[in-house]
Amino acid sequence: MAKSYTLPDAVADRLVSILGKRFVLTHPDELLVYESDALTLHKHLPPAVIIPGSAEEAAAAVKVLAEAKIPFAPRGAGTGLSGGSLSLHGAVIIELARLNRILKIDYENRLAVVEAGVINVHLSEATAPGGFHYAPDPSSQMACTIGGNVAENSGGPHCLKYGMTTNHVLGVEVVLPNGDLINIGGGGVDVPGYDLLGVYVGSEGTFGITTKATLRLTRLPEAVKTLLAEFMSVTDASRSVSEIIAAGILPAALEMLDQETIKAVEESIFAGGFPIDVAALLIIEVDGLRAGLERTAAAAVDICLRNNARAVRVAADEAERQRLWGARKRAFGAMGRIKTDLMVQDAVIPRSRLPEVLDEIYAIAKRYGLKVANVFHAGDGNLHPNISFDGRDPDQVARVDAASKDIMSLCVSVGGSITGEHGVGMDKIDFMRMIFSDADMERMLAVRDAFNPEGLCNPSKVIPAMKTCRYCGFGIEDLRHKRAVHQEIS
Amino acid sequence: MASAIGESANIEHLATLLDRNREGIYTCVHCGLCLPACPTYRQLGDENDSPRGRVYLMRAVSESRLAIDSVFAEHIDSCLGCRACETVCPSGVPYGELLEAARAELASTRSGGVEQKLLRFVLNRFFTRRALLGVLMWIARTFRESGLAQLAFDSKLLGNRGRLALALLLSSRPALTSNAENRAAGPSVSTSPKVAILRGCVMEGLFSHVNRATERVLRKSGCELVEANGQVCCGALHAHAGELETAKELARKNIDAFRATTCDTIVINSAGCGAAMKEYKHLLADDPEYAARAADLSKKVKDISEFLIGIGAKPSEAIVARRVAYDAPCHLIHAQKIASAPVDLLRSIRGLELTPLIGSETCCGGAGIYNLQQYELSAKIASDKVDNILASGADMVVTGNPGCIMQIGASLLMRGESIRVAHPIELIDSAI
Ligand SMILES: Cc1cc2nc3c(=O)[nH]c(=O)nc-3n(C[C@H](O)[C@H](O)[C@H](O)COP(=O)(O)OP(=O)(O)OC[C@H]3O[C@@H](n4cnc5c(N)ncnc54)[C@H](O)[C@@H]3O)c2cc1C
Ligand code: SF4
Ligand code: SF4
């Protein structure tokens, strides 16, 4: 493993005086569990973990770290799948799980103010009695935090109709990397000046640390219909997806599961009652006003049947609907049972190319002697190939790495992109060059520098090392370079 | 990290027990979906005190990356054993089994402080002997009834932990002041099914009113009760404390006792004991003589609510005008996966209004004697429970486990609230 870092005692003491002893972890044995997020492929041990109990504590702690020039990385629930919250360059992990209060629910203005560590689904649960929910629903919604969602601009099955996180964030309170606490955005529709909020959402914790967010609440649909369509070929399923969209139907969700995924789910305790002899399943959900919903659903059924669906089933009641979604949303865990570790990839492809892309992905997996299962947010072309492997075997890890790279190149070559919703983090950093030029990335860096000029906040994420510095030899966005430059200046 | 490796003399031995559970450990895919279900993680925000973190620590021990010393002990000790993590885990991590292995490892490697030794002494010397335990329970009961316990609690002379201990005892008093105790039990309606009851140590010692209510309800529902002589403590407390050998010994005695009867079903009104007996098959899996018998016995074990719903028992027309909140014992909902049976039973009682309780599937912080061992953390967890109960507007809380009845009752008492906690069967009994 890489160089190991320790936190200077003086800094640790100051952090303890702000946060209390219980919430400053420095014993090496207690840091182990922070070496990974939900993607166990990468492991980096932090020198310390701090767990602030309020925005003010977080700001004070950041100030101490910034003064000592010690980098730090925010972490929510650690369900991230791109290594975004890992400690690089000895970054101290700032864990925000204790900021878990829902501060305000305002049905009249359809908004809620929450702390960053609030669990996504808890907000929907709290607002359901009032007839509202928080619409973005990542499959990890039972565990992931709003702070993580804002950082990753997370999506979910229902974002096809309702939009990603960015469409639901009205404002954020942020601890800047120098320890200042500021507000970005606000409740209004249009804020004068630059739209910094749009830039901030999706910045993967490299611009600052979110401590509060003002979020839009969405009315629960009056009625919902969920269909399950069975296909004997992926091509037929893909064609149905394209035709549904082309027909002007905007489903709330449109998900495809391939045979490997179906098998894994059905073998788990969260089996959804899926048939295991089909090549692909489509979960189609339509919602809205009760009037007209029957007709919309019937039109979707019609399209599936015309494209050789073997059967189309309608969830009889809410319990069956919950079972279907429960099975879908736990597919990741279900697939994890196959081997000790799981690589969840995330890419975007043009919907129409799905059949050939899937065939090629199966071929790539076969070439590397791996097993791959695919879940597809079919409506917006977001593909998740899942490869199960044994992380204790370096050879398998190398093969997974190579296969991931091939899959990414494939997706880009058909006109797609390297991430749909899981972010770049550290896992995808090398793929950035596949889709961006140096000039593109330099502009992004310039924006980051406006928030995070010293590069202390979540270093070496998102943007890869680009040019080498003429004076110090380090990559220009590299933290060591920043330090070298800083020393020269001061 | 290197500092943690290979320093403990115990590492070899420790690794062996967890090693046998490697397969279980490796079913964890590190997805993190279990984090919010964990009461200790919710309070502390520390991944070391989360299910994913604890499994990771166990994995590190089994891979010799981590020594079994104070850090490991601290985070395994802080686990409630509530198994809420098991219910939400998509990968099927057998957390309860892993925890038992980790605790047994710990118990075998550390001599422990005074508290640890006292606990071991009580578990191994008292809870294994019926006569001795009977005396202990008699003393507790006499103290409870004498009014001295109430007096001491009210006097506020004791520290918080001491007051909690008294409040726990006080909360084991019958919650319903009905005259059910004096009512003659109805005649047995038919000869089937044949049912034996586990009397339990705390149940018979402090909750005999619940045991009698259980008997009355079973008889009225047409069951024939058969006596299982020689039954002992179920061993749950021992297994959870890592005293596996004593737990096995008790399990074998119970298997013998119940096998000697003609019963079709063993009905249990304490969720913790029910869970333990359903797991005898796991506990004794390596015992050549008893493995098959244990599996056979585990199959016959039913929680009282599960059993009554199964035979279609119906309460009478009696009206119980109460507004109750149901709190699910962890060992019923998470360990035995029984969620709806108690609720369905309560719903069938006329006049009873069941009010929703937020966090009803979350541990109350009792967890055996966790409330006394980990006083501060447990008090925080209990405090959230009390807040939710008060918000629900219930005039009574219902839950099917003695530990939960005492913990929730005591937490309410400590807050100065007069809401009482009852076992569901007490309400059924008053309605049947
Ligand atoms: C089973 C499973 C299913 C998933 N399904 C989906 C899905 O459907 N859609 C989807 O988009 N994602 C999905 N994900 C990925 C992941 O859940 C999301 O990226 C989620 O938003 C991460 O939230 P978190 O709280 O776990 O953040 P973490 O993993 O802790 O962190 C993620 C990133 O956010 C940053 N961050 C966290 N908190 C803050 C904060 N307060 N301020 C600033 N930066 C912060 C971190 O530095 C890191 O870069 C899934 C993951 C799993 C394990
Ligand atoms: S939910 Fe299960 S698989 Fe996921 S981290 Fe928790 S224990 Fe592991
Ligand atoms: S048993 Fe309960 S306290 Fe222990 S890890 Fe699981 S959820 Fe947390």
PDB file of N, CA and C and ligand atoms in Angstrom, chain A residues 37-38 73-86 95-96 116-117 137-141 143-157 164 200 204-206 208-211 328-329 332-333 377 384 420-423 425 458 461, chain B residues 30-33, ligand 1:
ATOM      1  N   ASP A  37     -14.975   2.563   0.130  1.00  0.00           N
ATOM      2  CA  ASP A  37     -16.415   2.828   0.149  1.00  0.00           C
ATOM      3  C   ASP A  37     -17.089   1.556  -0.372  1.00  0.00           C
ATOM      4  N   ALA A  38     -18.202   1.673  -1.080  1.00  0.00           N
ATOM      5  CA  ALA A  38     -18.893   0.452  -1.501  1.00  0.00           C
ATOM      6  C   ALA A  38     -18.177  -0.244  -2.658  1.00  0.00           C
ATOM      7  N   ALA A  73     -11.210  14.851   3.268  1.00  0.00           N
ATOM      8  CA  ALA A  73     -12.191  14.362   2.295  1.00  0.00           C
ATOM      9  C   ALA A  73     -13.505  14.092   3.001  1.00  0.00           C
ATOM     10  N   PRO A  74     -14.597  14.669   2.466  1.00  0.00           N
ATOM     11  CA  PRO A  74     -15.895  14.412   3.090  1.00  0.00           C
ATOM     12  C   PRO A  74     -16.392  13.008   2.780  1.00  0.00           C
ATOM     13  N   ARG A  75     -17.150  12.466   3.705  1.00  0.00           N
ATOM     14  CA  ARG A  75     -17.754  11.142   3.511  1.00  0.00           C
ATOM     15  C   ARG A  75     -19.158  11.145   4.105  1.00  0.00           C
ATOM     16  N   GLY A  76     -20.093  10.574   3.359  1.00  0.00           N
ATOM     17  CA  GLY A  76     -21.456  10.445   3.869  1.00  0.00           C
ATOM     18  C   GLY A  76     -21.625   9.044   4.418  1.00  0.00           C
ATOM     19  N   ALA A  77     -22.396   8.217   3.695  1.00  0.00           N
ATOM     20  CA  ALA A  77     -22.619   6.849   4.160  1.00  0.00           C
ATOM     21  C   ALA A  77     -21.610   5.876   3.565  1.00  0.00           C
ATOM     22  N   GLY A  78     -20.736   6.374   2.696  1.00  0.00           N
ATOM     23  CA  GLY A  78     -19.763   5.460   2.085  1.00  0.00           C
ATOM     24  C   GLY A  78     -20.422   4.412   1.203  1.00  0.00           C
ATOM     25  N   THR A  79     -21.527   4.784   0.539  1.00  0.00           N
ATOM     26  CA  THR A  79     -22.131   3.868  -0.427  1.00  0.00           C
ATOM     27  C   THR A  79     -21.663   4.197  -1.837  1.00  0.00           C
ATOM     28  N   GLY A  80     -20.762   5.169  -1.938  1.00  0.00           N
ATOM     29  CA  GLY A  80     -20.264   5.589  -3.241  1.00  0.00           C
ATOM     30  C   GLY A  80     -19.605   4.431  -3.968  1.00  0.00           C
ATOM     31  N   LEU A  81     -19.652   4.488  -5.299  1.00  0.00           N
ATOM     32  CA  LEU A  81     -19.118   3.382  -6.095  1.00  0.00           C
ATOM     33  C   LEU A  81     -17.968   3.836  -6.989  1.00  0.00           C
ATOM     34  N   SER A  82     -17.341   4.963  -6.646  1.00  0.00           N
ATOM     35  CA  SER A  82     -16.205   5.400  -7.444  1.00  0.00           C
ATOM     36  C   SER A  82     -15.027   5.792  -6.561  1.00  0.00           C
ATOM     37  N   GLY A  83     -15.041   5.383  -5.309  1.00  0.00           N
ATOM     38  CA  GLY A  83     -13.910   5.695  -4.423  1.00  0.00           C
ATOM     39  C   GLY A  83     -13.815   7.173  -4.102  1.00  0.00           C
ATOM     40  N   GLY A  84     -14.929   7.897  -4.238  1.00  0.00           N
ATOM     41  CA  GLY A  84     -14.908   9.350  -4.061  1.00  0.00           C
ATOM     42  C   GLY A  84     -14.556   9.819  -2.665  1.00  0.00           C
ATOM     43  N   SER A  85     -14.870   9.019  -1.655  1.00  0.00           N
ATOM     44  CA  SER A  85     -14.646   9.486  -0.284  1.00  0.00           C
ATOM     45  C   SER A  85     -13.368   8.905   0.318  1.00  0.00           C
ATOM     46  N   LEU A  86     -12.527   8.309  -0.513  1.00  0.00           N
ATOM     47  CA  LEU A  86     -11.311   7.704   0.031  1.00  0.00           C
ATOM     48  C   LEU A  86     -10.240   8.754   0.327  1.00  0.00           C
ATOM     49  N   GLU A  95     -16.470  12.688   8.411  1.00  0.00           N
ATOM     50  CA  GLU A  95     -17.678  11.859   8.297  1.00  0.00           C
ATOM     51  C   GLU A  95     -18.878  12.689   8.754  1.00  0.00           C
ATOM     52  N   LEU A  96     -19.917  12.775   7.895  1.00  0.00           N
ATOM     53  CA  LEU A  96     -21.021  13.678   8.204  1.00  0.00           C
ATOM     54  C   LEU A  96     -22.284  12.977   8.704  1.00  0.00           C
ATOM     55  N   ALA A 116     -26.762  17.537   6.027  1.00  0.00           N
ATOM     56  CA  ALA A 116     -26.181  16.764   4.928  1.00  0.00           C
ATOM     57  C   ALA A 116     -26.162  15.263   5.161  1.00  0.00           C
ATOM     58  N   GLY A 117     -26.188  14.854   6.438  1.00  0.00           N
ATOM     59  CA  GLY A 117     -26.108  13.421   6.715  1.00  0.00           C
ATOM     60  C   GLY A 117     -27.456  12.724   6.754  1.00  0.00           C
ATOM     61  N   ASP A 137     -34.291   8.905  -6.391  1.00  0.00           N
ATOM     62  CA  ASP A 137     -34.305   7.665  -5.604  1.00  0.00           C
ATOM     63  C   ASP A 137     -33.220   6.687  -6.025  1.00  0.00           C
ATOM     64  N   PRO A 138     -31.958   6.991  -5.714  1.00  0.00           N
ATOM     65  CA  PRO A 138     -30.904   6.026  -6.033  1.00  0.00           C
ATOM     66  C   PRO A 138     -31.266   4.671  -5.405  1.00  0.00           C
ATOM     67  N   SER A 139     -30.785   3.609  -6.016  1.00  0.00           N
ATOM     68  CA  SER A 139     -31.097   2.283  -5.469  1.00  0.00           C
ATOM     69  C   SER A 139     -30.542   2.124  -4.065  1.00  0.00           C
ATOM     70  N   SER A 140     -29.606   2.983  -3.711  1.00  0.00           N
ATOM     71  CA  SER A 140     -29.035   2.958  -2.363  1.00  0.00           C
ATOM     72  C   SER A 140     -29.780   3.901  -1.423  1.00  0.00           C
ATOM     73  N   GLN A 141     -30.970   4.347  -1.814  1.00  0.00           N
ATOM     74  CA  GLN A 141     -31.638   5.421  -1.072  1.00  0.00           C
ATOM     75  C   GLN A 141     -31.898   5.098   0.392  1.00  0.00           C
ATOM     76  N   ALA A 143     -29.851   4.085   2.361  1.00  0.00           N
ATOM     77  CA  ALA A 143     -28.631   4.309   3.142  1.00  0.00           C
ATOM     78  C   ALA A 143     -27.859   5.570   2.774  1.00  0.00           C
ATOM     79  N   CYS A 144     -27.900   6.006   1.521  1.00  0.00           N
ATOM     80  CA  CYS A 144     -27.024   7.105   1.121  1.00  0.00           C
ATOM     81  C   CYS A 144     -27.527   8.440   1.669  1.00  0.00           C
ATOM     82  N   THR A 145     -26.592   9.377   1.849  1.00  0.00           N
ATOM     83  CA  THR A 145     -26.940  10.656   2.453  1.00  0.00           C
ATOM     84  C   THR A 145     -27.222  11.714   1.394  1.00  0.00           C
ATOM     85  N   ILE A 146     -27.944  12.734   1.798  1.00  0.00           N
ATOM     86  CA  ILE A 146     -28.228  13.851   0.897  1.00  0.00           C
ATOM     87  C   ILE A 146     -26.909  14.525   0.480  1.00  0.00           C
ATOM     88  N   GLY A 147     -25.968  14.658   1.407  1.00  0.00           N
ATOM     89  CA  GLY A 147     -24.676  15.252   1.077  1.00  0.00           C
ATOM     90  C   GLY A 147     -23.974  14.476  -0.029  1.00  0.00           C
ATOM     91  N   GLY A 148     -24.019  13.159   0.050  1.00  0.00           N
ATOM     92  CA  GLY A 148     -23.423  12.308  -0.985  1.00  0.00           C
ATOM     93  C   GLY A 148     -24.177  12.449  -2.301  1.00  0.00           C
ATOM     94  N   ASN A 149     -25.501  12.519  -2.221  1.00  0.00           N
ATOM     95  CA  ASN A 149     -26.319  12.680  -3.430  1.00  0.00           C
ATOM     96  C   ASN A 149     -26.000  13.984  -4.146  1.00  0.00           C
ATOM     97  N   VAL A 150     -25.868  15.063  -3.365  1.00  0.00           N
ATOM     98  CA  VAL A 150     -25.559  16.357  -3.957  1.00  0.00           C
ATOM     99  C   VAL A 150     -24.171  16.294  -4.603  1.00  0.00           C
ATOM    100  N   ALA A 151     -23.226  15.662  -3.906  1.00  0.00           N
ATOM    101  CA  ALA A 151     -21.857  15.569  -4.419  1.00  0.00           C
ATOM    102  C   ALA A 151     -21.810  14.793  -5.729  1.00  0.00           C
ATOM    103  N   GLU A 152     -22.589  13.716  -5.805  1.00  0.00           N
ATOM    104  CA  GLU A 152     -22.526  12.857  -6.995  1.00  0.00           C
ATOM    105  C   GLU A 152     -23.580  13.217  -8.042  1.00  0.00           C
ATOM    106  N   ASN A 153     -24.456  14.170  -7.736  1.00  0.00           N
ATOM    107  CA  ASN A 153     -25.633  14.418  -8.568  1.00  0.00           C
ATOM    108  C   ASN A 153     -26.309  13.087  -8.895  1.00  0.00           C
ATOM    109  N   SER A 154     -26.649  12.382  -7.858  1.00  0.00           N
ATOM    110  CA  SER A 154     -27.146  11.013  -8.009  1.00  0.00           C
ATOM    111  C   SER A 154     -28.476  10.955  -8.734  1.00  0.00           C
ATOM    112  N   GLY A 155     -28.646   9.846  -9.415  1.00  0.00           N
ATOM    113  CA  GLY A 155     -29.906   9.580 -10.088  1.00  0.00           C
ATOM    114  C   GLY A 155     -30.542   8.343  -9.484  1.00  0.00           C
ATOM    115  N   GLY A 156     -31.579   7.859 -10.125  1.00  0.00           N
ATOM    116  CA  GLY A 156     -32.245   6.652  -9.652  1.00  0.00           C
ATOM    117  C   GLY A 156     -33.283   6.278 -10.676  1.00  0.00           C
ATOM    118  N   PRO A 157     -33.901   5.125 -10.483  1.00  0.00           N
ATOM    119  CA  PRO A 157     -34.874   4.661 -11.478  1.00  0.00           C
ATOM    120  C   PRO A 157     -35.909   5.729 -11.853  1.00  0.00           C
ATOM    121  N   MET A 164     -32.583  14.380 -12.134  1.00  0.00           N
ATOM    122  CA  MET A 164     -31.544  13.967 -11.198  1.00  0.00           C
ATOM    123  C   MET A 164     -31.545  14.886  -9.970  1.00  0.00           C
ATOM    124  N   TYR A 200     -21.948  23.593  -8.255  1.00  0.00           N
ATOM    125  CA  TYR A 200     -21.610  22.889  -7.015  1.00  0.00           C
ATOM    126  C   TYR A 200     -22.158  21.455  -6.994  1.00  0.00           C
ATOM    127  N   GLU A 204     -18.544  16.383  -6.413  1.00  0.00           N
ATOM    128  CA  GLU A 204     -17.903  15.222  -5.788  1.00  0.00           C
ATOM    129  C   GLU A 204     -17.028  15.563  -4.582  1.00  0.00           C
ATOM    130  N   GLY A 205     -17.482  16.517  -3.808  1.00  0.00           N
ATOM    131  CA  GLY A 205     -16.760  16.829  -2.579  1.00  0.00           C
ATOM    132  C   GLY A 205     -15.422  17.502  -2.815  1.00  0.00           C
ATOM    133  N   THR A 206     -15.199  18.042  -4.009  1.00  0.00           N
ATOM    134  CA  THR A 206     -13.916  18.715  -4.259  1.00  0.00           C
ATOM    135  C   THR A 206     -14.039  20.236  -4.164  1.00  0.00           C
ATOM    136  N   GLY A 208     -16.010  21.707  -1.534  1.00  0.00           N
ATOM    137  CA  GLY A 208     -16.293  22.047  -0.151  1.00  0.00           C
ATOM    138  C   GLY A 208     -17.137  20.960   0.471  1.00  0.00           C
ATOM    139  N   ILE A 209     -17.556  21.224   1.700  1.00  0.00           N
ATOM    140  CA  ILE A 209     -18.314  20.218   2.434  1.00  0.00           C
ATOM    141  C   ILE A 209     -19.726  20.706   2.671  1.00  0.00           C
ATOM    142  N   THR A 210     -20.686  20.009   2.104  1.00  0.00           N
ATOM    143  CA  THR A 210     -22.074  20.394   2.286  1.00  0.00           C
ATOM    144  C   THR A 210     -22.486  20.076   3.727  1.00  0.00           C
ATOM    145  N   THR A 211     -23.120  21.039   4.382  1.00  0.00           N
ATOM    146  CA  THR A 211     -23.603  20.768   5.734  1.00  0.00           C
ATOM    147  C   THR A 211     -25.126  20.814   5.800  1.00  0.00           C
ATOM    148  N   ARG A 328     -35.402  -5.233  -7.301  1.00  0.00           N
ATOM    149  CA  ARG A 328     -34.570  -4.466  -8.221  1.00  0.00           C
ATOM    150  C   ARG A 328     -33.499  -3.669  -7.459  1.00  0.00           C
ATOM    151  N   LYS A 329     -33.925  -3.016  -6.381  1.00  0.00           N
ATOM    152  CA  LYS A 329     -33.003  -2.123  -5.692  1.00  0.00           C
ATOM    153  C   LYS A 329     -31.960  -2.871  -4.884  1.00  0.00           C
ATOM    154  N   PHE A 332     -27.723  -5.313  -6.389  1.00  0.00           N
ATOM    155  CA  PHE A 332     -26.285  -5.202  -6.115  1.00  0.00           C
ATOM    156  C   PHE A 332     -25.858  -6.183  -5.031  1.00  0.00           C
ATOM    157  N   GLY A 333     -26.569  -6.143  -3.923  1.00  0.00           N
ATOM    158  CA  GLY A 333     -26.245  -7.044  -2.815  1.00  0.00           C
ATOM    159  C   GLY A 333     -26.442  -8.492  -3.222  1.00  0.00           C
ATOM    160  N   HIS A 377     -30.674   1.366 -16.557  1.00  0.00           N
ATOM    161  CA  HIS A 377     -31.751   2.359 -16.470  1.00  0.00           C
ATOM    162  C   HIS A 377     -32.079   2.664 -17.937  1.00  0.00           C
ATOM    163  N   HIS A 384     -25.328  -0.411 -16.034  1.00  0.00           N
ATOM    164  CA  HIS A 384     -24.493  -0.863 -14.919  1.00  0.00           C
ATOM    165  C   HIS A 384     -24.070  -2.319 -15.094  1.00  0.00           C
ATOM    166  N   GLY A 420     -22.781   7.590 -15.514  1.00  0.00           N
ATOM    167  CA  GLY A 420     -24.140   8.081 -15.578  1.00  0.00           C
ATOM    168  C   GLY A 420     -24.542   8.743 -14.282  1.00  0.00           C
ATOM    169  N   GLU A 421     -24.081   8.165 -13.163  1.00  0.00           N
ATOM    170  CA  GLU A 421     -24.538   8.702 -11.882  1.00  0.00           C
ATOM    171  C   GLU A 421     -23.618   8.403 -10.716  1.00  0.00           C
ATOM    172  N   HIS A 422     -22.639   7.544 -10.879  1.00  0.00           N
ATOM    173  CA  HIS A 422     -21.809   7.197  -9.720  1.00  0.00           C
ATOM    174  C   HIS A 422     -20.598   8.108  -9.552  1.00  0.00           C
ATOM    175  N   GLY A 423     -20.398   8.973 -10.503  1.00  0.00           N
ATOM    176  CA  GLY A 423     -19.297   9.914 -10.378  1.00  0.00           C
ATOM    177  C   GLY A 423     -17.976   9.334 -10.851  1.00  0.00           C
ATOM    178  N   GLY A 425     -14.831  10.152  -9.142  1.00  0.00           N
ATOM    179  CA  GLY A 425     -14.058   9.802  -7.949  1.00  0.00           C
ATOM    180  C   GLY A 425     -12.615   9.547  -8.285  1.00  0.00           C
ATOM    181  N   ASN A 458     -10.616  17.028  -0.727  1.00  0.00           N
ATOM    182  CA  ASN A 458     -10.748  15.816  -1.544  1.00  0.00           C
ATOM    183  C   ASN A 458      -9.754  15.787  -2.715  1.00  0.00           C
ATOM    184  N   LYS A 461      -9.087  13.774  -7.004  1.00  0.00           N
ATOM    185  CA  LYS A 461     -10.310  13.136  -7.472  1.00  0.00           C
ATOM    186  C   LYS A 461     -10.789  13.869  -8.731  1.00  0.00           C
TER     187      LYS A 461
ATOM    188  N   HIS B  30     -20.004  -5.011   1.268  1.00  0.00           N
ATOM    189  CA  HIS B  30     -19.600  -3.661   1.631  1.00  0.00           C
ATOM    190  C   HIS B  30     -20.482  -2.587   1.008  1.00  0.00           C
ATOM    191  N   CYS B  31     -21.764  -2.917   0.779  1.00  0.00           N
ATOM    192  CA  CYS B  31     -22.639  -1.952   0.111  1.00  0.00           C
ATOM    193  C   CYS B  31     -23.080  -0.834   1.037  1.00  0.00           C
ATOM    194  N   GLY B  32     -23.113  -1.104   2.335  1.00  0.00           N
ATOM    195  CA  GLY B  32     -23.479  -0.051   3.280  1.00  0.00           C
ATOM    196  C   GLY B  32     -24.973   0.124   3.478  1.00  0.00           C
ATOM    197  N   LEU B  33     -25.791  -0.695   2.832  1.00  0.00           N
ATOM    198  CA  LEU B  33     -27.238  -0.519   2.948  1.00  0.00           C
ATOM    199  C   LEU B  33     -27.738  -0.743   4.378  1.00  0.00           C
TER     200      LEU B  33
HETATM  201  C1  LIG C   1     -26.368  -0.806  -3.781  1.00  0.00           C
HETATM  202  C2  LIG C   1     -26.042   0.524  -4.344  1.00  0.00           C
HETATM  203  C3  LIG C   1     -26.885   1.089  -5.274  1.00  0.00           C
HETATM  204  C4  LIG C   1     -26.612   2.354  -5.800  1.00  0.00           C
HETATM  205  N1  LIG C   1     -27.487   2.891  -6.681  1.00  0.00           N
HETATM  206  C5  LIG C   1     -27.284   4.119  -7.152  1.00  0.00           C
HETATM  207  C6  LIG C   1     -28.217   4.713  -8.055  1.00  0.00           C
HETATM  208  O1  LIG C   1     -29.225   4.112  -8.405  1.00  0.00           O
HETATM  209  N2  LIG C   1     -27.950   5.944  -8.508  1.00  0.00           N
HETATM  210  C7  LIG C   1     -26.845   6.639  -8.113  1.00  0.00           C
HETATM  211  O2  LIG C   1     -26.680   7.751  -8.547  1.00  0.00           O
HETATM  212  N3  LIG C   1     -25.950   6.112  -7.268  1.00  0.00           N
HETATM  213  C8  LIG C   1     -26.134   4.869  -6.770  1.00  0.00           C
HETATM  214  N4  LIG C   1     -25.219   4.326  -5.907  1.00  0.00           N
HETATM  215  C9  LIG C   1     -23.992   5.074  -5.560  1.00  0.00           C
HETATM  216  C10 LIG C   1     -24.083   5.909  -4.265  1.00  0.00           C
HETATM  217  O3  LIG C   1     -25.061   5.397  -3.412  1.00  0.00           O
HETATM  218  C11 LIG C   1     -24.370   7.351  -4.527  1.00  0.00           C
HETATM  219  O4  LIG C   1     -23.279   7.904  -5.200  1.00  0.00           O
HETATM  220  C12 LIG C   1     -24.650   8.185  -3.261  1.00  0.00           C
HETATM  221  O5  LIG C   1     -25.040   9.479  -3.606  1.00  0.00           O
HETATM  222  C13 LIG C   1     -23.474   8.270  -2.328  1.00  0.00           C
HETATM  223  O6  LIG C   1     -23.905   8.801  -1.116  1.00  0.00           O
HETATM  224  P1  LIG C   1     -23.077   8.579   0.231  1.00  0.00           P
HETATM  225  O7  LIG C   1     -23.738   9.335   1.299  1.00  0.00           O
HETATM  226  O8  LIG C   1     -22.895   7.145   0.468  1.00  0.00           O
HETATM  227  O9  LIG C   1     -21.700   9.245  -0.148  1.00  0.00           O
HETATM  228  P2  LIG C   1     -20.205   8.717  -0.004  1.00  0.00           P
HETATM  229  O10 LIG C   1     -20.020   7.436  -0.699  1.00  0.00           O
HETATM  230  O11 LIG C   1     -19.833   8.766   1.409  1.00  0.00           O
HETATM  231  O12 LIG C   1     -19.454   9.830  -0.801  1.00  0.00           O
HETATM  232  C14 LIG C   1     -19.650   9.988  -2.183  1.00  0.00           C
HETATM  233  C15 LIG C   1     -18.978  11.273  -2.651  1.00  0.00           C
HETATM  234  O13 LIG C   1     -19.656  12.373  -2.083  1.00  0.00           O
HETATM  235  C16 LIG C   1     -18.767  13.173  -1.324  1.00  0.00           C
HETATM  236  N5  LIG C   1     -19.535  13.635  -0.185  1.00  0.00           N
HETATM  237  C17 LIG C   1     -20.253  12.887   0.698  1.00  0.00           C
HETATM  238  N6  LIG C   1     -20.855  13.677   1.590  1.00  0.00           N
HETATM  239  C18 LIG C   1     -20.515  14.950   1.274  1.00  0.00           C
HETATM  240  C19 LIG C   1     -20.821  16.228   1.832  1.00  0.00           C
HETATM  241  N7  LIG C   1     -21.607  16.351   2.900  1.00  0.00           N
HETATM  242  N8  LIG C   1     -20.289  17.322   1.258  1.00  0.00           N
HETATM  243  C20 LIG C   1     -19.490  17.214   0.180  1.00  0.00           C
HETATM  244  N9  LIG C   1     -19.169  16.040  -0.393  1.00  0.00           N
HETATM  245  C21 LIG C   1     -19.679  14.932   0.146  1.00  0.00           C
HETATM  246  C22 LIG C   1     -17.597  12.283  -1.000  1.00  0.00           C
HETATM  247  O14 LIG C   1     -16.426  13.008  -0.836  1.00  0.00           O
HETATM  248  C23 LIG C   1     -17.540  11.405  -2.230  1.00  0.00           C
HETATM  249  O15 LIG C   1     -16.846  12.054  -3.233  1.00  0.00           O
HETATM  250  C24 LIG C   1     -25.453   3.048  -5.398  1.00  0.00           C
HETATM  251  C25 LIG C   1     -24.604   2.464  -4.456  1.00  0.00           C
HETATM  252  C26 LIG C   1     -24.879   1.223  -3.938  1.00  0.00           C
HETATM  253  C27 LIG C   1     -23.954   0.628  -2.937  1.00  0.00           C
END
